[in-house]
Amino acid sequence: MSKAQLRKELAAMSQEQLIEVILEAYSARKETKEYFEYFLNPDPQALTERYLKAINKEIQRVKRGSMRMRVSTVKKLLKEYASFQPGVALELQLLYHAWDSTLVMAISWRRTDTIERFLTDTIATLVARADSEMLLDRYAPSIEKAIAMTSRWGGLRPLLTHALEDALESLTPQIPPAK
Protein backbone atom coordinates (compact mmCIF):
# COMPACT_ATOMS: atom_id res chain seq x y z
CA MET A 1 0.00 0.00 0.00
CA SER A 2 1.35 3.42 -0.91
CA LYS A 3 1.50 6.36 1.48
CA ALA A 4 -1.21 8.10 -0.52
CA GLN A 5 -3.54 5.11 -0.16
CA LEU A 6 -2.74 4.83 3.54
CA ARG A 7 -3.39 8.54 4.02
CA LYS A 8 -6.75 8.19 2.25
CA GLU A 9 -7.76 5.23 4.43
CA LEU A 10 -6.67 6.98 7.64
CA ALA A 11 -8.53 10.16 6.66
CA ALA A 12 -11.72 8.15 6.35
CA MET A 13 -11.40 6.76 9.90
CA SER A 14 -12.83 8.29 13.05
CA GLN A 15 -10.58 9.35 15.92
CA GLU A 16 -11.49 6.22 17.89
CA GLN A 17 -10.63 3.98 14.92
CA LEU A 18 -7.27 5.75 14.49
CA ILE A 19 -6.44 5.27 18.16
CA GLU A 20 -7.33 1.57 17.88
CA VAL A 21 -5.12 1.11 14.79
CA ILE A 22 -2.20 2.84 16.48
CA LEU A 23 -2.57 0.79 19.66
CA GLU A 24 -2.76 -2.45 17.66
CA ALA A 25 0.38 -1.53 15.72
CA TYR A 26 2.09 -0.58 18.99
CA SER A 27 1.29 -3.99 20.46
CA ALA A 28 2.03 -6.03 17.35
CA ARG A 29 5.43 -4.74 16.19
CA LYS A 30 8.56 -4.10 18.24
CA GLU A 31 9.77 -1.51 15.71
CA THR A 32 6.51 0.43 15.97
CA LYS A 33 6.68 0.38 19.77
CA GLU A 34 10.28 1.71 19.70
CA TYR A 35 9.30 4.41 17.23
CA PHE A 36 6.36 5.65 19.29
CA GLU A 37 8.37 5.54 22.52
CA TYR A 38 11.05 7.70 20.89
CA PHE A 39 8.44 9.94 19.22
CA LEU A 40 6.63 10.60 22.51
CA ASN A 41 9.76 10.88 24.66
CA PRO A 42 12.76 11.71 22.42
CA ASP A 43 16.13 10.96 24.00
CA PRO A 44 18.75 11.12 21.25
CA GLN A 45 21.61 10.24 23.62
CA ALA A 46 19.94 7.04 24.84
CA LEU A 47 19.04 6.12 21.28
CA THR A 48 22.61 6.73 20.13
CA GLU A 49 24.04 4.66 22.98
CA ARG A 50 21.70 1.77 22.16
CA TYR A 51 22.73 1.78 18.49
CA LEU A 52 26.42 2.25 19.33
CA LYS A 53 26.26 -0.85 21.49
CA ALA A 54 24.51 -2.90 18.79
CA ILE A 55 26.92 -1.75 16.07
CA ASN A 56 29.96 -2.44 18.25
CA LYS A 57 28.67 -5.91 19.03
CA GLU A 58 28.31 -6.67 15.32
CA ILE A 59 31.66 -5.18 14.31
CA GLN A 60 33.53 -7.11 17.01
CA ARG A 61 32.38 -10.52 15.80
CA VAL A 62 35.53 -12.57 15.21
CA LYS A 63 36.12 -16.26 14.65
CA ARG A 64 39.47 -17.99 14.11
CA GLY A 65 41.36 -14.80 13.32
CA SER A 66 38.82 -13.46 10.82
CA MET A 67 36.28 -10.69 11.09
CA ARG A 68 32.75 -12.05 10.97
CA MET A 69 31.00 -8.70 10.88
CA ARG A 70 27.85 -8.75 8.80
CA VAL A 71 27.95 -5.56 6.76
CA SER A 72 24.25 -5.85 6.00
CA THR A 73 23.46 -5.84 9.72
CA VAL A 74 25.56 -2.72 10.34
CA LYS A 75 23.93 -0.96 7.38
CA LYS A 76 20.49 -1.99 8.66
CA LEU A 77 21.28 -0.60 12.13
CA LEU A 78 22.49 2.68 10.61
CA LYS A 79 19.32 2.93 8.52
CA GLU A 80 17.08 2.16 11.51
CA TYR A 81 18.87 4.81 13.56
CA ALA A 82 18.39 7.40 10.81
CA SER A 83 14.66 6.56 10.64
CA PHE A 84 14.26 8.03 14.15
CA GLN A 85 15.56 11.36 12.76
CA PRO A 86 17.87 12.14 15.69
CA GLY A 87 19.63 14.83 13.64
CA VAL A 88 22.19 14.80 10.88
CA ALA A 89 25.09 15.49 13.24
CA LEU A 90 24.28 12.42 15.34
CA GLU A 91 23.76 10.29 12.22
CA LEU A 92 27.18 11.34 10.93
CA GLN A 93 28.73 10.66 14.32
CA LEU A 94 27.32 7.12 14.36
CA LEU A 95 28.34 6.50 10.74
CA TYR A 96 31.89 7.69 11.47
CA HIS A 97 32.01 5.49 14.57
CA ALA A 98 30.92 2.44 12.57
CA TRP A 99 33.56 3.18 9.91
CA ASP A 100 36.34 3.85 12.41
CA SER A 101 35.53 0.79 14.54
CA THR A 102 35.45 -1.40 11.45
CA LEU A 103 38.80 0.02 10.36
CA VAL A 104 40.37 -0.73 13.76
CA MET A 105 39.16 -4.33 13.53
CA ALA A 106 40.24 -4.64 9.88
CA ILE A 107 43.79 -3.64 10.80
CA SER A 108 44.09 -6.46 13.34
CA TRP A 109 42.04 -9.27 11.81
CA ARG A 110 41.64 -10.91 8.43
CA ARG A 111 38.88 -9.20 6.52
CA THR A 112 36.71 -9.95 3.54
CA ASP A 113 36.31 -7.98 0.33
CA THR A 114 32.84 -7.03 1.55
CA ILE A 115 34.31 -5.37 4.63
CA GLU A 116 36.85 -3.52 2.50
CA ARG A 117 34.04 -2.36 0.21
CA PHE A 118 32.08 -1.19 3.26
CA LEU A 119 35.10 0.85 4.37
CA THR A 120 35.57 2.50 0.97
CA ASP A 121 31.86 3.08 0.35
CA THR A 122 31.41 4.56 3.81
CA ILE A 123 34.22 7.05 3.17
CA ALA A 124 32.32 8.29 0.13
CA THR A 125 29.07 8.52 2.09
CA LEU A 126 30.72 10.27 5.03
CA VAL A 127 32.46 12.83 2.85
CA ALA A 128 29.33 13.59 0.81
CA ARG A 129 27.02 13.88 3.84
CA ALA A 130 29.54 15.87 5.88
CA ASP A 131 30.05 18.25 2.96
CA SER A 132 26.31 18.75 2.47
CA GLU A 133 25.98 19.63 6.17
CA MET A 134 29.08 21.87 6.18
CA LEU A 135 30.85 19.47 8.57
CA LEU A 136 33.56 18.24 6.22
CA ASP A 137 36.24 20.25 8.01
CA ARG A 138 35.41 18.21 11.13
CA TYR A 139 35.39 14.74 9.56
CA ALA A 140 38.01 14.85 6.78
CA PRO A 141 40.99 15.27 9.17
CA SER A 142 39.69 12.43 11.36
CA ILE A 143 39.35 10.15 8.34
CA GLU A 144 42.84 11.08 7.13
CA LYS A 145 44.32 10.46 10.58
CA ALA A 146 42.62 7.06 10.88
CA ILE A 147 43.88 6.04 7.43
CA ALA A 148 47.40 7.17 8.35
CA MET A 149 47.33 4.82 11.35
CA THR A 150 46.98 1.80 9.07
CA SER A 151 50.02 -0.11 7.92
CA ARG A 152 51.44 0.53 4.48
CA TRP A 153 51.49 -3.21 4.01
CA GLY A 154 48.43 -5.26 3.30
CA GLY A 155 46.87 -2.88 0.82
CA LEU A 156 44.40 -1.22 3.17
CA ARG A 157 46.04 2.22 3.34
CA PRO A 158 46.30 2.73 -0.44
CA LEU A 159 42.76 1.46 -0.91
CA LEU A 160 41.33 3.88 1.66
CA THR A 161 43.53 6.78 0.57
CA HIS A 162 42.32 6.33 -2.99
CA ALA A 163 38.68 6.15 -1.80
CA LEU A 164 39.12 9.37 0.19
CA GLU A 165 40.79 11.16 -2.72
CA ASP A 166 37.98 10.08 -5.05
CA ALA A 167 35.33 11.22 -2.58
CA LEU A 168 36.96 14.61 -2.10
CA GLU A 169 37.52 15.00 -5.84
CA SER A 170 33.85 14.32 -6.52
CA LEU A 171 32.96 17.34 -4.37
CA THR A 172 34.97 19.88 -6.30
CA PRO A 173 33.09 21.39 -9.20
CA GLN A 174 34.50 20.32 -12.54
CA ILE A 175 35.73 23.33 -14.47
CA PRO A 176 35.58 22.77 -18.22
CA PRO A 177 38.85 23.43 -20.06
CA ALA A 178 39.13 26.83 -21.73
CA LYS A 179 38.77 26.84 -25.51
GROMACS .gro file of N, CA and C in nm, residues 14-147:
model
  402
   14SER      N    1  -1.251   0.739   1.193
   14SER     CA    2  -1.283   0.829   1.305
   14SER      C    3  -1.163   0.832   1.400
   15GLN      N    4  -1.167   0.924   1.495
   15GLN     CA    5  -1.058   0.935   1.592
   15GLN      C    6  -1.044   0.805   1.673
   16GLU      N    7  -1.153   0.746   1.712
   16GLU     CA    8  -1.149   0.622   1.789
   16GLU      C    9  -1.087   0.508   1.707
   17GLN      N   10  -1.121   0.502   1.578
   17GLN     CA   11  -1.063   0.398   1.492
   17GLN      C   12  -0.913   0.419   1.474
   18LEU      N   13  -0.870   0.544   1.461
   18LEU     CA   14  -0.727   0.575   1.449
   18LEU      C   15  -0.651   0.534   1.574
   19ILE      N   16  -0.707   0.565   1.690
   19ILE     CA   17  -0.644   0.527   1.816
   19ILE      C   18  -0.632   0.375   1.824
   20GLU      N   19  -0.735   0.304   1.785
   20GLU     CA   20  -0.733   0.157   1.788
   20GLU      C   21  -0.625   0.101   1.695
   21VAL      N   22  -0.614   0.156   1.575
   21VAL     CA   23  -0.512   0.111   1.479
   21VAL      C   24  -0.372   0.134   1.534
   22ILE      N   25  -0.351   0.251   1.593
   22ILE     CA   26  -0.220   0.284   1.648
   22ILE      C   27  -0.186   0.192   1.765
   23LEU      N   28  -0.281   0.168   1.852
   23LEU     CA   29  -0.257   0.079   1.966
   23LEU      C   30  -0.231  -0.064   1.922
   24GLU      N   31  -0.301  -0.110   1.819
   24GLU     CA   32  -0.276  -0.245   1.766
   24GLU      C   33  -0.136  -0.256   1.706
   25ALA      N   34  -0.096  -0.154   1.630
   25ALA     CA   35   0.038  -0.153   1.572
   25ALA      C   36   0.144  -0.148   1.682
   26TYR      N   37   0.117  -0.071   1.786
   26TYR     CA   38   0.209  -0.058   1.899
   26TYR      C   39   0.228  -0.193   1.967
   27SER      N   40   0.122  -0.268   1.981
   27SER     CA   41   0.129  -0.399   2.046
   27SER      C   42   0.189  -0.506   1.956
   28ALA      N   43   0.166  -0.496   1.827
   28ALA     CA   44   0.203  -0.603   1.735
   28ALA      C   45   0.349  -0.600   1.691
   29ARG      N   46   0.409  -0.484   1.677
   29ARG     CA   47   0.543  -0.474   1.619
   29ARG      C   48   0.640  -0.404   1.713
   30LYS      N   49   0.753  -0.467   1.738
   30LYS     CA   50   0.856  -0.410   1.824
   30LYS      C   51   0.907  -0.277   1.767
   31GLU      N   52   0.925  -0.272   1.635
   31GLU     CA   53   0.977  -0.151   1.571
   31GLU      C   54   0.881  -0.033   1.590
   32THR      N   55   0.751  -0.061   1.580
   32THR     CA   56   0.651   0.043   1.597
   32THR      C   57   0.651   0.093   1.742
   33LYS      N   58   0.663   0.001   1.835
   33LYS     CA   59   0.668   0.038   1.977
   33LYS      C   60   0.790   0.127   2.003
   34GLU      N   61   0.907   0.090   1.952
   34GLU     CA   62   1.028   0.171   1.970
   34GLU      C   63   1.011   0.309   1.908
   35TYR      N   64   0.950   0.313   1.790
   35TYR     CA   65   0.930   0.441   1.723
   35TYR      C   66   0.840   0.533   1.805
   36PHE      N   67   0.728   0.482   1.852
   36PHE     CA   68   0.636   0.565   1.929
   36PHE      C   69   0.696   0.606   2.063
   37GLU      N   70   0.772   0.517   2.126
   37GLU     CA   71   0.837   0.554   2.252
   37GLU      C   72   0.936   0.668   2.229
   38TYR      N   73   1.011   0.662   2.119
   38TYR     CA   74   1.105   0.770   2.089
   38TYR      C   75   1.030   0.897   2.047
   39PHE      N   76   0.924   0.879   1.970
   39PHE     CA   77   0.844   0.994   1.922
   39PHE      C   78   0.781   1.070   2.039
   40LEU      N   79   0.730   0.997   2.137
   40LEU     CA   80   0.663   1.060   2.251
   40LEU      C   81   0.761   1.112   2.356
   41ASN      N   82   0.878   1.047   2.367
   41ASN     CA   83   0.976   1.088   2.466
   41ASN      C   84   1.115   1.082   2.402
   42PRO      N   85   1.148   1.178   2.314
   42PRO     CA   86   1.276   1.171   2.242
   42PRO      C   87   1.396   1.187   2.335
   43ASP      N   88   1.488   1.092   2.326
   43ASP     CA   89   1.613   1.096   2.400
   43ASP      C   90   1.723   1.053   2.304
   44PRO      N   91   1.775   1.147   2.226
   44PRO     CA   92   1.875   1.112   2.125
   44PRO      C   93   2.000   1.044   2.182
   45GLN      N   94   2.041   1.085   2.302
   45GLN     CA   95   2.161   1.024   2.362
   45GLN      C   96   2.138   0.877   2.393
   46ALA      N   97   2.025   0.843   2.453
   46ALA     CA   98   1.994   0.704   2.484
   46ALA      C   99   1.982   0.622   2.357
   47LEU      N  100   1.918   0.680   2.256
   47LEU     CA  101   1.904   0.612   2.128
   47LEU      C  102   2.041   0.586   2.066
   48THR      N  103   2.127   0.687   2.069
   48THR     CA  104   2.261   0.673   2.013
   48THR      C  105   2.340   0.566   2.087
   49GLU      N  106   2.332   0.566   2.218
   49GLU     CA  107   2.404   0.466   2.298
   49GLU      C  108   2.356   0.325   2.264
   50ARG      N  109   2.225   0.309   2.248
   50ARG     CA  110   2.170   0.177   2.216
   50ARG      C  111   2.223   0.128   2.081
   51TYR      N  112   2.225   0.217   1.981
   51TYR     CA  113   2.273   0.178   1.849
   51TYR      C  114   2.424   0.163   1.845
   52LEU      N  115   2.497   0.243   1.922
   52LEU     CA  116   2.642   0.225   1.933
   52LEU      C  117   2.675   0.086   1.986
   53LYS      N  118   2.603   0.046   2.088
   53LYS     CA  119   2.626  -0.085   2.149
   53LYS      C  120   2.597  -0.198   2.049
   54ALA      N  121   2.487  -0.187   1.977
   54ALA     CA  122   2.451  -0.290   1.879
   54ALA      C  123   2.551  -0.295   1.764
   55ILE      N  124   2.594  -0.179   1.717
   55ILE     CA  125   2.692  -0.175   1.607
   55ILE      C  126   2.826  -0.230   1.653
   56ASN      N  127   2.869  -0.191   1.772
   56ASN     CA  128   2.996  -0.244   1.825
   56ASN      C  129   2.992  -0.395   1.838
   57LYS      N  130   2.881  -0.447   1.887
   57LYS     CA  131   2.867  -0.591   1.903
   57LYS      C  132   2.882  -0.662   1.768
   58GLU      N  133   2.823  -0.605   1.666
   58GLU     CA  134   2.831  -0.667   1.532
   58GLU      C  135   2.972  -0.655   1.475
   59ILE      N  136   3.033  -0.539   1.488
   59ILE     CA  137   3.166  -0.518   1.431
   59ILE      C  138   3.270  -0.607   1.498
   60GLN      N  139   3.253  -0.634   1.625
   60GLN     CA  140   3.353  -0.711   1.701
   60GLN      C  141   3.336  -0.862   1.690
   61ARG      N  142   3.253  -0.908   1.601
   61ARG     CA  143   3.238  -1.052   1.580
   61ARG      C  144   3.364  -1.105   1.510
   62VAL      N  145   3.430  -1.199   1.574
   62VAL     CA  146   3.553  -1.257   1.521
   62VAL      C  147   3.549  -1.408   1.545
   63LYS      N  148   3.602  -1.481   1.449
   63LYS     CA  149   3.612  -1.626   1.465
   63LYS      C  150   3.738  -1.673   1.393
   64ARG      N  151   3.823  -1.741   1.466
   64ARG     CA  152   3.947  -1.799   1.411
   64ARG      C  153   4.031  -1.697   1.335
   65GLY      N  154   4.049  -1.581   1.391
   65GLY     CA  155   4.136  -1.480   1.332
   65GLY      C  156   4.075  -1.399   1.219
   66SER      N  157   3.948  -1.418   1.191
   66SER     CA  158   3.882  -1.346   1.082
   66SER      C  159   3.763  -1.266   1.135
   67MET      N  160   3.745  -1.150   1.075
   67MET     CA  161   3.628  -1.069   1.109
   67MET      C  162   3.503  -1.140   1.056
   68ARG      N  163   3.402  -1.145   1.137
   68ARG     CA  164   3.275  -1.205   1.097
   68ARG      C  165   3.162  -1.103   1.099
   69MET      N  166   3.199  -0.978   1.090
   69MET     CA  167   3.100  -0.870   1.088
   69MET      C  168   3.009  -0.887   0.967
   70ARG      N  169   2.880  -0.872   0.990
   70ARG     CA  170   2.785  -0.875   0.880
   70ARG      C  171   2.757  -0.731   0.839
   71VAL      N  172   2.810  -0.692   0.726
   71VAL     CA  173   2.795  -0.556   0.676
   71VAL      C  174   2.648  -0.520   0.663
   72SER      N  175   2.569  -0.613   0.617
   72SER     CA  176   2.425  -0.585   0.600
   72SER      C  177   2.359  -0.550   0.733
   73THR      N  178   2.402  -0.613   0.841
   73THR     CA  179   2.346  -0.584   0.972
   73THR      C  180   2.386  -0.444   1.018
   74VAL      N  181   2.512  -0.407   0.996
   74VAL     CA  182   2.556  -0.272   1.034
   74VAL      C  183   2.481  -0.167   0.952
   75LYS      N  184   2.467  -0.190   0.822
   75LYS     CA  185   2.393  -0.096   0.738
   75LYS      C  186   2.247  -0.085   0.783
   76LYS      N  187   2.188  -0.198   0.820
   76LYS     CA  188   2.049  -0.199   0.866
   76LYS      C  189   2.036  -0.118   0.995
   77LEU      N  190   2.131  -0.136   1.087
   77LEU     CA  191   2.128  -0.060   1.213
   77LEU      C  192   2.143   0.090   1.187
   78LEU      N  193   2.231   0.126   1.096
   78LEU     CA  194   2.249   0.268   1.061
   78LEU      C  195   2.121   0.326   1.000
   79LYS      N  196   2.056   0.247   0.915
   79LYS     CA  197   1.932   0.293   0.852
   79LYS      C  198   1.819   0.306   0.955
   80GLU      N  199   1.809   0.209   1.045
   80GLU     CA  200   1.708   0.216   1.151
   80GLU      C  201   1.730   0.340   1.237
   81TYR      N  202   1.854   0.364   1.273
   81TYR     CA  203   1.887   0.481   1.356
   81TYR      C  204   1.844   0.609   1.285
   82ALA      N  205   1.875   0.620   1.158
   82ALA     CA  206   1.839   0.740   1.081
   82ALA      C  207   1.687   0.757   1.073
   83SER      N  208   1.612   0.647   1.075
   83SER     CA  209   1.466   0.656   1.064
   83SER      C  210   1.404   0.727   1.185
   84PHE      N  211   1.475   0.731   1.298
   84PHE     CA  212   1.426   0.803   1.415
   84PHE      C  213   1.448   0.954   1.402
   85GLN      N  214   1.525   0.996   1.302
   85GLN     CA  215   1.556   1.136   1.276
   85GLN      C  216   1.614   1.206   1.399
   86PRO      N  217   1.726   1.152   1.451
   86PRO     CA  218   1.787   1.214   1.569
   86PRO      C  219   1.864   1.342   1.536
   87GLY      N  220   1.886   1.367   1.408
   87GLY     CA  221   1.963   1.483   1.364
   87GLY      C  222   2.081   1.437   1.281
   88VAL      N  223   2.114   1.517   1.182
   88VAL     CA  224   2.219   1.480   1.088
   88VAL      C  225   2.354   1.467   1.159
   89ALA      N  226   2.381   1.554   1.254
   89ALA     CA  227   2.509   1.549   1.324
   89ALA      C  228   2.526   1.416   1.398
   90LEU      N  229   2.421   1.370   1.464
   90LEU     CA  230   2.428   1.242   1.534
   90LEU      C  231   2.437   1.125   1.437
   91GLU      N  232   2.367   1.134   1.324
   91GLU     CA  233   2.376   1.029   1.222
   91GLU      C  234   2.519   1.019   1.169
   92LEU      N  235   2.579   1.134   1.141
   92LEU     CA  236   2.718   1.134   1.093
   92LEU      C  237   2.813   1.079   1.199
   93GLN      N  238   2.789   1.115   1.322
   93GLN     CA  239   2.873   1.066   1.432
   93GLN      C  240   2.866   0.913   1.440
   94LEU      N  241   2.747   0.857   1.430
   94LEU     CA  242   2.732   0.712   1.436
   94LEU      C  243   2.793   0.645   1.313
   95LEU      N  244   2.775   0.705   1.197
   95LEU     CA  245   2.834   0.650   1.074
   95LEU      C  246   2.987   0.651   1.083
   96TYR      N  247   3.043   0.762   1.131
   96TYR     CA  248   3.189   0.769   1.147
   96TYR      C  249   3.236   0.664   1.248
   97HIS      N  250   3.164   0.649   1.357
   97HIS     CA  251   3.201   0.549   1.457
   97HIS      C  252   3.201   0.408   1.397
   98ALA      N  253   3.098   0.377   1.320
   98ALA     CA  254   3.092   0.244   1.257
   98ALA      C  255   3.210   0.225   1.162
   99TRP      N  256   3.243   0.327   1.084
   99TRP     CA  257   3.356   0.318   0.991
   99TRP      C  258   3.487   0.303   1.067
  100ASP      N  259   3.509   0.387   1.166
  100ASP     CA  260   3.634   0.385   1.241
  100ASP      C  261   3.651   0.254   1.317
  101SER      N  262   3.546   0.206   1.380
  101SER     CA  263   3.553   0.079   1.454
  101SER      C  264   3.580  -0.038   1.360
  102THR      N  265   3.519  -0.035   1.244
  102THR     CA  266   3.545  -0.140   1.145
  102THR      C  267   3.690  -0.134   1.099
  103LEU      N  268   3.741  -0.014   1.078
  103LEU     CA  269   3.880   0.002   1.036
  103LEU      C  270   3.976  -0.052   1.142
  104VAL      N  271   3.951  -0.022   1.267
  104VAL     CA  272   4.037  -0.073   1.376
  104VAL      C  273   4.038  -0.225   1.375
  105MET      N  274   3.922  -0.286   1.357
  105MET     CA  275   3.916  -0.433   1.353
  105MET      C  276   3.984  -0.486   1.227
  106ALA      N  277   3.967  -0.418   1.116
  106ALA     CA  278   4.024  -0.464   0.988
  106ALA      C  279   4.176  -0.459   0.989
  107ILE      N  280   4.233  -0.372   1.069
  107ILE     CA  281   4.379  -0.364   1.080
  107ILE      C  282   4.432  -0.489   1.150
  108SER      N  283   4.360  -0.538   1.249
  108SER     CA  284   4.409  -0.646   1.334
  108SER      C  285   4.366  -0.786   1.291
  109TRP      N  286   4.260  -0.797   1.215
  109TRP     CA  287   4.204  -0.927   1.181
  109TRP      C  288   4.194  -0.942   1.029
  110ARG      N  289   4.187  -1.068   0.987
  110ARG     CA  290   4.164  -1.091   0.843
  110ARG      C  291   4.025  -1.039   0.810
  111ARG      N  292   4.014  -0.982   0.692
  111ARG     CA  293   3.888  -0.920   0.652
  111ARG      C  294   3.847  -0.969   0.513
  112THR      N  295   3.723  -0.954   0.483
  112THR     CA  296   3.671  -0.995   0.354
  112THR      C  297   3.668  -0.876   0.259
  113ASP      N  298   3.648  -0.905   0.131
  113ASP     CA  299   3.631  -0.798   0.033
  113ASP      C  300   3.509  -0.713   0.064
  114THR      N  301   3.407  -0.775   0.120
  114THR     CA  302   3.284  -0.703   0.155
  114THR      C  303   3.312  -0.598   0.262
  115ILE      N  304   3.396  -0.632   0.358
  115ILE     CA  305   3.431  -0.537   0.463
  115ILE      C  306   3.515  -0.424   0.405
  116GLU      N  307   3.606  -0.456   0.316
  116GLU     CA  308   3.685  -0.352   0.250
  116GLU      C  309   3.596  -0.259   0.168
  117ARG      N  310   3.498  -0.317   0.099
  117ARG     CA  311   3.404  -0.236   0.021
  117ARG      C  312   3.322  -0.147   0.113
  118PHE      N  313   3.282  -0.200   0.228
  118PHE     CA  314   3.208  -0.119   0.326
  118PHE      C  315   3.294   0.000   0.370
  119LEU      N  316   3.421  -0.023   0.395
  119LEU     CA  317   3.510   0.085   0.437
  119LEU      C  318   3.523   0.192   0.329
  120THR      N  319   3.542   0.151   0.205
  120THR     CA  320   3.557   0.250   0.097
  120THR      C  321   3.426   0.321   0.066
  121ASP      N  322   3.317   0.247   0.063
  121ASP     CA  323   3.186   0.308   0.035
  121ASP      C  324   3.146   0.406   0.146
  122THR      N  325   3.178   0.370   0.269
  122THR     CA  326   3.141   0.456   0.381
  122THR      C  327   3.221   0.586   0.379
  123ILE      N  328   3.345   0.580   0.332
  123ILE     CA  329   3.422   0.705   0.317
  123ILE      C  330   3.348   0.799   0.223
  124ALA      N  331   3.303   0.746   0.110
  124ALA     CA  332   3.232   0.829   0.013
  124ALA      C  333   3.104   0.887   0.074
  125THR      N  334   3.031   0.806   0.146
  125THR     CA  335   2.907   0.852   0.209
  125THR      C  336   2.936   0.958   0.315
  126LEU      N  337   3.035   0.931   0.398
  126LEU     CA  338   3.072   1.027   0.503
  126LEU      C  339   3.112   1.162   0.446
  127VAL      N  340   3.198   1.159   0.344
  127VAL     CA  341   3.246   1.283   0.285
  127VAL      C  342   3.130   1.360   0.222
  128ALA      N  343   3.046   1.292   0.147
  128ALA     CA  344   2.933   1.359   0.081
  128ALA      C  345   2.835   1.418   0.182
  129ARG      N  346   2.797   1.340   0.284
  129ARG     CA  347   2.702   1.388   0.384
  129ARG      C  348   2.761   1.500   0.468
  130ALA      N  349   2.888   1.484   0.508
  130ALA     CA  350   2.954   1.587   0.588
  130ALA      C  351   2.965   1.717   0.509
  131ASP      N  352   2.995   1.705   0.380
  131ASP     CA  353   3.005   1.825   0.296
  131ASP      C  354   2.870   1.894   0.283
  132SER      N  355   2.764   1.815   0.263
  132SER     CA  356   2.631   1.875   0.247
  132SER      C  357   2.584   1.944   0.375
  133GLU      N  358   2.636   1.902   0.489
  133GLU     CA  359   2.598   1.963   0.617
  133GLU      C  360   2.703   2.061   0.669
  134MET      N  361   2.801   2.094   0.583
  134MET     CA  362   2.908   2.187   0.618
  134MET      C  363   2.990   2.137   0.738
  135LEU      N  364   3.007   2.006   0.748
  135LEU     CA  365   3.085   1.947   0.857
  135LEU      C  366   3.209   1.874   0.806
  136LEU      N  367   3.243   1.895   0.680
  136LEU     CA  368   3.356   1.824   0.622
  136LEU      C  369   3.487   1.860   0.692
  137ASP      N  370   3.501   1.985   0.734
  137ASP     CA  371   3.624   2.025   0.801
  137ASP      C  372   3.642   1.952   0.935
  138ARG      N  373   3.535   1.898   0.989
  138ARG     CA  374   3.541   1.821   1.113
  138ARG      C  375   3.574   1.674   1.088
  139TYR      N  376   3.522   1.618   0.981
  139TYR     CA  377   3.539   1.474   0.956
  139TYR      C  378   3.658   1.438   0.869
  140ALA      N  379   3.691   1.519   0.770
  140ALA     CA  380   3.801   1.485   0.678
  140ALA      C  381   3.933   1.464   0.752
  141PRO      N  382   3.973   1.552   0.845
  141PRO     CA  383   4.099   1.527   0.917
  141PRO      C  384   4.096   1.398   0.999
  142SER      N  385   3.981   1.366   1.057
  142SER     CA  386   3.969   1.243   1.136
  142SER      C  387   3.983   1.120   1.047
  143ILE      N  388   3.923   1.126   0.929
  143ILE     CA  389   3.935   1.015   0.834
  143ILE      C  390   4.080   1.000   0.790
  144GLU      N  391   4.144   1.113   0.756
  144GLU     CA  392   4.284   1.108   0.713
  144GLU      C  393   4.373   1.053   0.823
  145LYS      N  394   4.351   1.094   0.946
  145LYS     CA  395   4.432   1.046   1.058
  145LYS      C  396   4.412   0.896   1.079
  146ALA      N  397   4.289   0.849   1.071
  146ALA     CA  398   4.262   0.706   1.088
  146ALA      C  399   4.328   0.625   0.977
  147ILE      N  400   4.324   0.674   0.854
  147ILE     CA  401   4.388   0.604   0.743
  147ILE      C  402   4.539   0.601   0.764
   0.00000   0.00000   0.00000
